[in-house]
Structure formats: structure tokens, C-alpha cells
Amino acid sequence: MTQSTSRFLADYKPAFYTVHSIKLTVELDDTQTQVTNEMSVSRQGEHNEPLVLDGEQQTLLSITLNNNKLSPEQYTLSENNVTLNTNEDSFTLTIVTQIDPENNTSLEGLFKSGNAFCTQCEAEGFRRISYYFDRPDVMSVFTTKIIADKTLYPYLLSNGNKIEEGALDNNKHFVTWHDPFPKPCYLFALVAGDFDLLADTFTTCSNRKVALEIFVDKGNLHKAEHAMASLKKSMQWDEETFGLEYDLDIYMIVAVDFFNMGAMENKGLNVFNSKYVLADKNCATDSDYFNIEAVIAHEYFHNWTGNRVTCRDWFQLSLKEGLTVFRDQQFSADMHSSAVTRIQNVRVLRSQQFAEDAGPMSHPIRPEKVLEMNNFYTLTVYEKGAEVIRMLHTLLGKDNFRLGMDLYFKRFDGMAVTCDDFINAMSDASGKSLTQFKRWYSQSGTPTISVSEHFDPEQATYSLTLLQRSPVTKVQVAPDALHIPIKIELITDSNEAKNVQEFMVELTEESQVFTFSGFELKPTIALLADFSAPVKTDFEQTDEELFTIITSAKNSFCRWDAGQKLLMSYLKSLTLMPDFQIPTQLLTCFTDILASDEDPAFIAEQLILPSFDEAADMIDEVNPIAIVSAIETLTLFIAQGLEQPLLDKLHYCKTILQNNELTEAEITSNKALKNICLHYLAPLEQHTLLVEQQFDESDNMTDSLAALSCSAKYNLAIFTEQMQKFESQWQDTALVMDKYFSLSASLVSEDIYRQLNNLTEHHLFSLKNPNRARSLIGAFAMNNPKYFHHSSGQGYEFLADKIAALNTINPQVASRLITPLIQFNSFANPHKALMKEQLVRLQNLPNLSNDLKEKLDASLAI
Ligand code: TRP
Ligand code: ZN
């Protein structure tokens, strides 16, 4: 493996050469694929710089410049590039190389997923296919000819439009594709295989008919229907919301089982992890359905935010990802409950992004220094990046935001641009100064807002003092004040009825006082309506005040958040003092919540306790085992205190669900609430029968999985038997077997380490399949905190062993799975020392990938 050095945003220089067009001819073979790459190149500006093309892990066969085949003395070949000199200003360069897809287990570049060939080029995978300027600001028109055996590979796909096809000798055939839109090579894709094809059409707002094609493994045709419906909804939504129409005549999606991430937005030919395409009621849960729709939308929305306007360099990744995540979140909010969608976005942010931003790999949404680009497809770039766009939307308002988007596309269509370019368009279109706002792109860490109140009855004024602080780090010695939109509600009592006033204040100074007049009585404040900024708050509110917000705030996010704040304060107390007496008012509050006529899905969210990760993020020097116990204690307190209301609600939801005239939304909401009730009741011995019953009677994956996860979480006696049934029913369905491995790894039992070892020996387990690897290893490290953090250190050791094996098989997957270990510094000893020991062990691996090296160096340097 090549050890390279970090690159810096500050060192950006435009390319010395550009490629106007590129013609690729790919003759597919399992181990000896030949790639012929004919580029028309021209020098940019006047200079004598050599021509340096990125390329790795391939065999160079020949280089021809304007019909002259170069001899090896005429170029310099290194492990990751080829360098040559020429006096020509415009010339044709033809490079022939050979690659080995079958043995490419990293799944970057050209690889095999089952029997199909497919590619993944983002971020820097094209250099494993051919020598090229592998950077997003070199944009070219691609023509791709694919040659392969026609029996094994009846479908040969690439970007754009099919322009030619025909038969060749030796049972081979070819197809040629032409993509008229110039693009960076990270958007190139090629797929060859035998699939079932679900075909449909979409008529755009300007009345053009677009062919929609989804390719799935044979036998899975019906499982692509939800993805197709989601695609059509996405196309419709983008026209209605942003006036954005699809541009090619065909949009293809291919689902593959071997894929490092969720999906990829290659122009006109998306490649998806099959997990985000395939679904039917028997094999997919309601949240699988939701996620498929969201990922389909995300990749579709990239056609404008990412492809038509792309990134100048990889430091600008959030330009396309933050914006596209914001767009997919808005889409999901429009398709479903906006309150529940927002709550779920915030949970991800608080439980994972905040920890990342407080850990050794903390970086601004626009990183400044990168060793391995794949390490920066992070929750910070994606989710915090989306929050930054959301703040712009809040500050500018919906209409000005739309004007800003329109101007952005008008100015930059067809170009590779920066985050600053985006903000400038927003500023110019709205007339709002965003100079200070830009600091969100260069500062890392979650800001904390400290709040103090002052009520003056004489003047009838209520004032709020807000103080912002961003964390100080080695590279961020003196963080500046950020521009933060803070939406609030002021709730007052006026004879029985509650009166609620809504405001938005813009915090721009380090400390600022905001005064509100006309308050005869001290109002209760609900802070951060809709979670208007990705910040933490340092604000003591009494239980009484929190109860007022839970019952009276207009903003549903505030009602939910006040409940979470209350629960979190109990969890914190229980963590520090295990015999802390939980106030019984919590039971009254939960009884009211259970009895309310809110959307059942929202009630379900209100009943869910803050997660292990959220709690860990709130406490310094965390004893993980104490957090696990605190969560167990609080769960049991609620379960015992509300046994009857929970039981009643469970039965009530079941009755509702018998009605066969419900909408999809009503079905999922009621199932969600029923299953939360089941989770509370499951640890009570007298109710384990409910879990058995639900598993036996279930006719859908949501209910089956809810029952199994209760059995795993409470180590119920029936777990083994249920899992055996589940396995024999689903052994041939890969995506369901992933759930099987996840459930197995979440079993809260001392026997877990022995079971994990058996599971890694299971004939269906393989580290080469990322979904499978994550389903076992990731689920154990993320969902089984009690045994992952066991003070014997066995959990850490198990994870490190698997990461060591993955280091050579698939560095990207290894690097993602290491996340829980590098956060060792936030835990108390002995956990901290034990985690660190494993990191040191990994750092000494021979052939350490750049992916792992970057994270290990960062975490062990502290
Ligand atoms: N651009 C993709 C997305 O957000 C991300 C992605 C897919 C990716 N596969 C990848 C990034 C492989 C790095 C490596 O939709
Ligand atoms: Zn994306």
C-alpha cells in the first residue's frame, strides 16, 4: 500500500491541462480487463509544467501521443501516477492499461459484485480504472464502449445515451454510450451483468418523456417497485420545489449487493447498495421503506446539486452533500410527518455527529487537510453540512432561499465551484450579508449556547442573554463568533389558556441580550424551535418548565425536545448516583403523552429514551457501564409505573391495525407506537408472552424485527428458538440475513463473545461483503454497549481483530468501523486504556492503509 502525505485546501491550484473529450473502450474480463483511454488534451494557459496523470493498481500497456507510441524513457511511471513532457498545446493521448476486477476487494474502481461488473469512482477511484486527471475540476465529455460476453453480460451500461451496439466474434457483443454533459471522472460509471429490469417513464414539466430503468438481480423484480415509485416522487418534487427538471432521456439505477456506501449519483446511471432499492412487505421494515425513498431522492437530487454544478476540489464536498442532504430531508418531511422526520434527523446529529465533532477526527464541514478523502464522507460533511444549509434557509426565508438557488444554477451550471460561490449566490440573491455566516465552513466542533433569563415585572420585559462558545482545539485556538439563527417560543399563562409567541433572533456576537416586552408574567421559553441550529445548550430549566413546554409549545420539535431534556437529566443523575429517585411526575407526564391525540408516530418518538450515544455525549469521563445501567433503570421505572397504560395502548394500536382501510402513514405510525410499548413491556416477566405472540403472528418485517430485538435486548429465553426459525426462513435473502447477523450481535448476554466467534464462522458470513461485515461487527460495536464496553476488554479486542483483517480486504469499511474505538478519550478508565491498547496494536499493522493510518494517527496523537 502506498503511504502518501496530507493535502491542504490552501494549496489548491487549477489543473495545468484539461481534457475535452475522453473515449474509453473497456474489454471486460474477470482478471484481465483491458482499458483503452483516448483523450483530447489541451494545455491550460502558458506554462511548461509536465503532464501528470493519476493512476494506481493497474498494468500500463502503452502510451501513444498523437499517433506516436512512447517508449518507456519518454515517461516516468510511479506507484500512483505517470508523468510525461510535451511541447504540444493540444494533442491526443491514448493509454492502454490492464486491471483485475475480480481481485479488487476494496470495491473502488472496477470490481465484481456477484456475477456483475460495476464501478465506484467517487472520490478517487477512477485512477484505478485508467490514468487520468482524477480531480473534480477536470470535466470532459465521455464516450464509453463496453465489450463483454453476451450470455453472461446481456446488459452493458454506462452514462448518457446508448449510441451504438452490435455483435462481435467469440460470443461477445458491445454497446457504446455517449454522455453529452461534461463531467468529472468521479461521476463515470460502467455496469455489466444479467438483471431483471423494471421499466417505467416520467413525463417532465416541459413534457419530455424520460425512460426510467431499475436493474436488479434476477427474481427480484417486484422488490424494485417501491424504489421506482420513490424515483417518480423525487422527480416531481424537484420540479415543484426548485423548478429543476431532469436533463437526459434515460435514468438508470442498478442495485448491487457489494457496495461500500449507500449509493452513488453517477450521471444517468446510479449504482445503489441493494439495501436501498429492494423491498417488499415481507422482507423490509417500515424504516427500510423510508430510507429507500430518501436515498433514491438523494441520488436523484444530486443530478443538479452535484452533477450539473459540481465541486472544484474534494475539500468542497459539503457543497454537494450538505445541500443534497438538506434537499432529501425536506423531501422526506413533505412526503411524511415533518415533525417525526425532523426528530429523526436531530437524533442522528446528536448521537453521532456531535461525538465525531468532539473526537480526534473533528473537522469543519469544509475540511482543510486530508490524507484519505474517503475518510471525509462523514456525518459532519453530510449532516452538519445539511444543518448549515438549513440555517441559511431559516435566515433567508423560503422565498429568498429559492432565489438564491436559482441564481446559483444560473451562474454555475456546468461548472466546478466552491462553497463560497454557493454562499455568495445566496447573499447576492437575497441581499443579506453572509460574511460572518461563512465561518460555519471553517470552524469545527459543536458550539454551546449558554442561556440566562431576566424577568422585569415592572417594565413587563423578559430578556434573554445568549453566550456562544465553540470548542478550542489544537488547530482552532481562538474560534470566532458564529452567525446563529435561534427560533424561540415564549409561553405564558393567561387565565387557564396558554399563549404562545414565536420569534427568531440572530445571535452574531459572542454574548448578546435580547429583550421582549409586554410580558406581565415570566414566560417559559422553548429554545431552538425546529432545532434551528446545530448547537448544544447550557440552560437549567426546571422540570415544571419542561412539563409546560411538553404540553404547550406550538412547535412539535420543542415538545419532543423538552421531554428528551427531562429524560436526559434523569439519565445523568442515575449515571452518577445509581439510587437516584426518579420523580414520579415523569409517569404523569408519560401518561398524558400516551393519552394525547397526537400522531402515534410522534408519541412513539416522545416515548423513546435518549440513546447510549446521546447520553455518552452529555457526560465527561463516561463510565459506559453506568450509562447502560441508567438506561435499564429508567426503562424499568417507566415499564413498571405505566404497565397498564402501555398494555392498553399496545392493544389499542393492534385493534386499529386490524382495520383494512388505513393509509400507509396510519399503519406505520400505529406499528411504531405499538412496538415502543412492546419494548417497554418485554422485560416484565408477565409480558414476555407478548413478544412470542408478536413474532409468531407477524405478517411483516417491522413487527418480526421488533419482537426479535426485544428478545435480544432482554436476553429472553425464546431468543435462540426464534432466531433459528428466522434463519431457516430467510437464509436465501441476503438483506434479511444482514438483519439476522445484526440481531445476533445485539444479544445482551455474557455468552456474546462465543456467539460472535461462531457467527464469524457462519457459512453466510464474509468480510468481503460490506453489508454483512457491518451487520455483524458494526451492530455489535454500536448496538451492544454493555458487552462492547465490557471491562474485560473482549469487545474492543473483537472489533480490532476484525478491523485488522479488513485493513487489507477493504480499507474503507475498516475505517468506518473503527469509529467507536477512536472515541476512547471520552471514556473513563479502564475502558479508555483498553481501547487505546487496541488502537496501538492496529497502528503497528504491516501494510496499514491510509484510511486507518489517518484516524489512528489523529486519535493517538492526543
Ligand atoms: N456521493 C455518494 C452520495 O452521497 C457517496 C458515495 C457513494 C461514496 N459511494 C461512495 C463516497 C464511495 C465515497 C466512496 O450519495
Ligand atoms: Zn450524496
Short mmCIF file of N, CA, C and O in Angstrom, two decimals, residues 228-296:
data_model
loop_
_atom_site.label_atom_id
_atom_site.label_comp_id
_atom_site.label_asym_id
_atom_site.label_seq_id
_atom_site.Cartn_x
_atom_site.Cartn_y
_atom_site.Cartn_z
N MET A 228 -38.99 2.53 -7.61
CA MET A 228 -39.48 3.23 -8.81
C MET A 228 -40.49 4.32 -8.42
O MET A 228 -40.42 5.46 -8.91
N ALA A 229 -41.41 3.99 -7.52
CA ALA A 229 -42.39 4.99 -7.08
C ALA A 229 -41.66 6.16 -6.40
O ALA A 229 -42.02 7.34 -6.60
N SER A 230 -40.63 5.85 -5.63
CA SER A 230 -39.86 6.90 -4.95
C SER A 230 -39.16 7.81 -5.95
O SER A 230 -39.10 9.03 -5.77
N LEU A 231 -38.63 7.20 -7.00
CA LEU A 231 -37.94 7.99 -8.03
C LEU A 231 -38.90 8.97 -8.69
O LEU A 231 -38.58 10.15 -8.86
N LYS A 232 -40.08 8.50 -9.01
CA LYS A 232 -41.04 9.39 -9.66
C LYS A 232 -41.46 10.54 -8.73
O LYS A 232 -41.58 11.68 -9.16
N LYS A 233 -41.63 10.21 -7.45
CA LYS A 233 -41.98 11.27 -6.49
C LYS A 233 -40.86 12.30 -6.39
O LYS A 233 -41.12 13.49 -6.27
N SER A 234 -39.63 11.82 -6.41
CA SER A 234 -38.48 12.72 -6.29
C SER A 234 -38.41 13.67 -7.49
O SER A 234 -38.15 14.87 -7.34
N MET A 235 -38.66 13.11 -8.68
CA MET A 235 -38.58 13.93 -9.90
C MET A 235 -39.64 15.01 -9.87
O MET A 235 -39.39 16.18 -10.19
N GLN A 236 -40.82 14.61 -9.44
CA GLN A 236 -41.95 15.53 -9.33
C GLN A 236 -41.65 16.65 -8.31
O GLN A 236 -41.85 17.83 -8.55
N TRP A 237 -41.14 16.22 -7.17
CA TRP A 237 -40.87 17.17 -6.07
C TRP A 237 -39.83 18.20 -6.47
O TRP A 237 -39.97 19.38 -6.17
N ASP A 238 -38.78 17.78 -7.16
CA ASP A 238 -37.72 18.72 -7.51
C ASP A 238 -38.21 19.73 -8.55
O ASP A 238 -37.76 20.87 -8.56
N GLU A 239 -39.14 19.31 -9.38
CA GLU A 239 -39.73 20.27 -10.33
C GLU A 239 -40.58 21.28 -9.57
O GLU A 239 -40.50 22.49 -9.78
N GLU A 240 -41.39 20.78 -8.64
CA GLU A 240 -42.32 21.66 -7.92
C GLU A 240 -41.61 22.57 -6.93
O GLU A 240 -41.98 23.72 -6.75
N THR A 241 -40.60 22.03 -6.26
CA THR A 241 -39.98 22.79 -5.18
C THR A 241 -38.88 23.71 -5.66
O THR A 241 -38.73 24.82 -5.17
N PHE A 242 -38.07 23.24 -6.61
CA PHE A 242 -36.93 24.05 -7.05
C PHE A 242 -36.94 24.33 -8.55
O PHE A 242 -35.98 24.89 -9.07
N GLY A 243 -38.01 23.93 -9.24
CA GLY A 243 -38.07 24.17 -10.69
C GLY A 243 -36.99 23.40 -11.45
O GLY A 243 -36.56 23.83 -12.52
N LEU A 244 -36.54 22.28 -10.91
CA LEU A 244 -35.45 21.53 -11.53
C LEU A 244 -35.96 20.30 -12.26
O LEU A 244 -36.61 19.44 -11.67
N GLU A 245 -35.64 20.25 -13.56
CA GLU A 245 -36.13 19.19 -14.43
C GLU A 245 -34.97 18.26 -14.79
O GLU A 245 -33.83 18.69 -14.88
N TYR A 246 -35.28 16.99 -15.00
CA TYR A 246 -34.23 16.05 -15.39
C TYR A 246 -33.79 16.35 -16.82
O TYR A 246 -34.58 16.83 -17.64
N ASP A 247 -32.51 16.06 -17.13
CA ASP A 247 -31.94 16.54 -18.39
C ASP A 247 -31.67 15.50 -19.47
O ASP A 247 -31.67 15.82 -20.65
N LEU A 248 -31.42 14.23 -19.10
CA LEU A 248 -31.18 13.21 -20.13
C LEU A 248 -32.50 12.51 -20.48
O LEU A 248 -33.52 12.71 -19.81
N ASP A 249 -32.47 11.63 -21.48
CA ASP A 249 -33.69 10.91 -21.87
C ASP A 249 -33.86 9.61 -21.10
O ASP A 249 -34.87 8.93 -21.23
N ILE A 250 -32.83 9.24 -20.35
CA ILE A 250 -32.91 7.98 -19.61
C ILE A 250 -32.25 8.14 -18.23
O ILE A 250 -31.25 8.85 -18.10
N TYR A 251 -32.84 7.49 -17.23
CA TYR A 251 -32.29 7.48 -15.87
C TYR A 251 -32.27 6.03 -15.42
O TYR A 251 -33.31 5.38 -15.33
N MET A 252 -31.07 5.55 -15.16
CA MET A 252 -30.94 4.13 -14.79
C MET A 252 -30.44 3.99 -13.36
O MET A 252 -29.62 4.79 -12.91
N ILE A 253 -30.91 2.95 -12.69
CA ILE A 253 -30.44 2.61 -11.34
C ILE A 253 -30.10 1.12 -11.35
O ILE A 253 -30.90 0.32 -11.82
N VAL A 254 -28.92 0.78 -10.87
CA VAL A 254 -28.56 -0.63 -10.74
C VAL A 254 -28.35 -0.95 -9.27
O VAL A 254 -27.66 -0.21 -8.57
N ALA A 255 -28.96 -2.03 -8.80
CA ALA A 255 -28.79 -2.44 -7.40
C ALA A 255 -27.77 -3.56 -7.31
O ALA A 255 -27.89 -4.57 -8.02
N VAL A 256 -26.74 -3.37 -6.48
CA VAL A 256 -25.72 -4.42 -6.32
C VAL A 256 -25.56 -4.76 -4.83
O VAL A 256 -25.81 -3.94 -3.97
N ASP A 257 -25.14 -6.00 -4.56
CA ASP A 257 -25.00 -6.44 -3.17
C ASP A 257 -23.70 -6.01 -2.52
O ASP A 257 -23.61 -5.90 -1.31
N PHE A 258 -22.66 -5.81 -3.33
CA PHE A 258 -21.36 -5.44 -2.78
C PHE A 258 -21.11 -3.96 -3.02
O PHE A 258 -20.81 -3.55 -4.13
N PHE A 259 -21.22 -3.16 -1.98
CA PHE A 259 -21.07 -1.72 -2.16
C PHE A 259 -20.63 -1.09 -0.86
O PHE A 259 -21.15 -1.44 0.21
N ASN A 260 -19.67 -0.17 -0.93
CA ASN A 260 -19.11 0.40 0.29
C ASN A 260 -20.04 1.35 1.02
O ASN A 260 -19.97 1.49 2.24
N MET A 261 -20.88 2.06 0.26
CA MET A 261 -21.72 3.07 0.90
C MET A 261 -23.17 2.82 0.49
O MET A 261 -23.50 1.74 0.03
N GLY A 262 -23.99 3.85 0.62
CA GLY A 262 -25.41 3.71 0.31
C GLY A 262 -25.68 3.65 -1.18
O GLY A 262 -26.30 2.70 -1.68
N ALA A 263 -25.21 4.66 -1.90
CA ALA A 263 -25.49 4.73 -3.32
C ALA A 263 -24.63 5.82 -3.96
O ALA A 263 -24.02 6.61 -3.24
N MET A 264 -24.62 5.84 -5.28
CA MET A 264 -23.75 6.77 -5.98
C MET A 264 -24.46 7.39 -7.17
O MET A 264 -25.07 6.69 -7.98
N GLU A 265 -24.34 8.72 -7.28
CA GLU A 265 -25.11 9.53 -8.22
C GLU A 265 -24.54 9.64 -9.62
O GLU A 265 -24.81 10.62 -10.33
N ASN A 266 -23.76 8.67 -10.10
CA ASN A 266 -23.18 8.74 -11.45
C ASN A 266 -24.20 9.24 -12.47
O ASN A 266 -25.35 8.82 -12.45
N LYS A 267 -23.75 10.11 -13.37
CA LYS A 267 -24.66 10.75 -14.31
C LYS A 267 -25.50 9.73 -15.11
O LYS A 267 -24.96 8.91 -15.86
N GLY A 268 -26.81 9.78 -14.90
CA GLY A 268 -27.72 8.93 -15.67
C GLY A 268 -27.65 7.46 -15.32
O GLY A 268 -28.42 6.65 -15.85
N LEU A 269 -26.73 7.06 -14.48
CA LEU A 269 -26.56 5.65 -14.12
C LEU A 269 -26.15 5.52 -12.65
O LEU A 269 -24.98 5.36 -12.32
N ASN A 270 -27.12 5.64 -11.78
CA ASN A 270 -26.83 5.49 -10.35
C ASN A 270 -26.52 4.04 -10.03
O ASN A 270 -27.15 3.13 -10.58
N VAL A 271 -25.56 3.82 -9.14
CA VAL A 271 -25.33 2.47 -8.62
C VAL A 271 -25.72 2.50 -7.15
O VAL A 271 -25.32 3.41 -6.41
N PHE A 272 -26.53 1.54 -6.76
CA PHE A 272 -27.07 1.51 -5.40
C PHE A 272 -26.67 0.24 -4.67
O PHE A 272 -26.67 -0.86 -5.26
N ASN A 273 -26.41 0.37 -3.40
CA ASN A 273 -26.40 -0.77 -2.50
C ASN A 273 -27.82 -1.35 -2.54
O ASN A 273 -28.80 -0.61 -2.37
N SER A 274 -27.95 -2.65 -2.74
CA SER A 274 -29.28 -3.24 -2.91
C SER A 274 -30.19 -2.96 -1.70
O SER A 274 -31.42 -2.94 -1.82
N LYS A 275 -29.57 -2.73 -0.55
CA LYS A 275 -30.29 -2.37 0.67
C LYS A 275 -31.18 -1.13 0.49
O LYS A 275 -32.19 -0.98 1.18
N TYR A 276 -30.78 -0.22 -0.43
CA TYR A 276 -31.56 0.99 -0.67
C TYR A 276 -32.40 0.93 -1.94
O TYR A 276 -32.80 1.96 -2.49
N VAL A 277 -32.64 -0.31 -2.43
CA VAL A 277 -33.54 -0.47 -3.57
C VAL A 277 -34.61 -1.52 -3.25
O VAL A 277 -35.81 -1.27 -3.40
N LEU A 278 -34.18 -2.69 -2.80
CA LEU A 278 -35.08 -3.83 -2.73
C LEU A 278 -35.97 -3.81 -1.49
O LEU A 278 -35.49 -3.65 -0.37
N ALA A 279 -37.27 -3.98 -1.72
CA ALA A 279 -38.18 -4.05 -0.57
C ALA A 279 -39.49 -4.71 -0.96
O ALA A 279 -40.02 -4.47 -2.04
N ASP A 280 -39.97 -5.57 -0.09
CA ASP A 280 -41.39 -5.90 -0.09
C ASP A 280 -41.81 -6.05 1.37
O ASP A 280 -40.96 -6.07 2.26
N LYS A 281 -43.10 -6.13 1.59
CA LYS A 281 -43.61 -6.10 2.97
C LYS A 281 -43.04 -7.22 3.84
O LYS A 281 -42.87 -7.07 5.04
N ASN A 282 -42.75 -8.36 3.20
CA ASN A 282 -42.25 -9.49 3.99
C ASN A 282 -40.82 -9.29 4.45
O ASN A 282 -40.45 -9.73 5.53
N CYS A 283 -40.00 -8.65 3.60
CA CYS A 283 -38.57 -8.63 3.90
C CYS A 283 -38.04 -7.28 4.33
O CYS A 283 -36.91 -7.20 4.80
N ALA A 284 -38.82 -6.21 4.21
CA ALA A 284 -38.30 -4.88 4.58
C ALA A 284 -39.16 -4.24 5.66
O ALA A 284 -40.38 -4.41 5.68
N THR A 285 -38.50 -3.50 6.53
CA THR A 285 -39.24 -2.82 7.61
C THR A 285 -39.74 -1.46 7.11
O THR A 285 -39.32 -0.97 6.06
N ASP A 286 -40.59 -0.84 7.92
CA ASP A 286 -41.08 0.49 7.56
C ASP A 286 -39.92 1.47 7.46
O ASP A 286 -39.92 2.34 6.60
N SER A 287 -38.93 1.32 8.32
CA SER A 287 -37.81 2.27 8.18
C SER A 287 -36.97 1.96 6.95
O SER A 287 -36.42 2.87 6.35
N ASP A 288 -36.88 0.70 6.54
CA ASP A 288 -36.23 0.40 5.26
C ASP A 288 -36.95 1.13 4.12
O ASP A 288 -36.32 1.74 3.26
N TYR A 289 -38.28 1.08 4.14
CA TYR A 289 -39.06 1.77 3.09
C TYR A 289 -38.76 3.27 3.09
O TYR A 289 -38.56 3.88 2.05
N PHE A 290 -38.72 3.83 4.29
CA PHE A 290 -38.44 5.27 4.41
C PHE A 290 -37.05 5.59 3.86
O PHE A 290 -36.87 6.53 3.09
N ASN A 291 -36.06 4.77 4.26
CA ASN A 291 -34.69 5.03 3.84
C ASN A 291 -34.49 4.86 2.34
O ASN A 291 -33.73 5.60 1.72
N ILE A 292 -35.14 3.86 1.76
CA ILE A 292 -35.04 3.67 0.31
C ILE A 292 -35.53 4.93 -0.41
O ILE A 292 -34.85 5.48 -1.27
N GLU A 293 -36.69 5.42 0.01
CA GLU A 293 -37.23 6.62 -0.62
C GLU A 293 -36.26 7.80 -0.48
O GLU A 293 -36.03 8.56 -1.42
N ALA A 294 -35.67 7.93 0.72
CA ALA A 294 -34.76 9.05 0.97
C ALA A 294 -33.47 8.95 0.15
O ALA A 294 -32.98 9.96 -0.38
N VAL A 295 -32.93 7.74 0.02
CA VAL A 295 -31.67 7.59 -0.72
C VAL A 295 -31.91 7.74 -2.23
O VAL A 295 -31.13 8.36 -2.94
N ILE A 296 -33.02 7.17 -2.70
CA ILE A 296 -33.37 7.37 -4.12
C ILE A 296 -33.47 8.87 -4.40
O ILE A 296 -32.92 9.39 -5.38
#
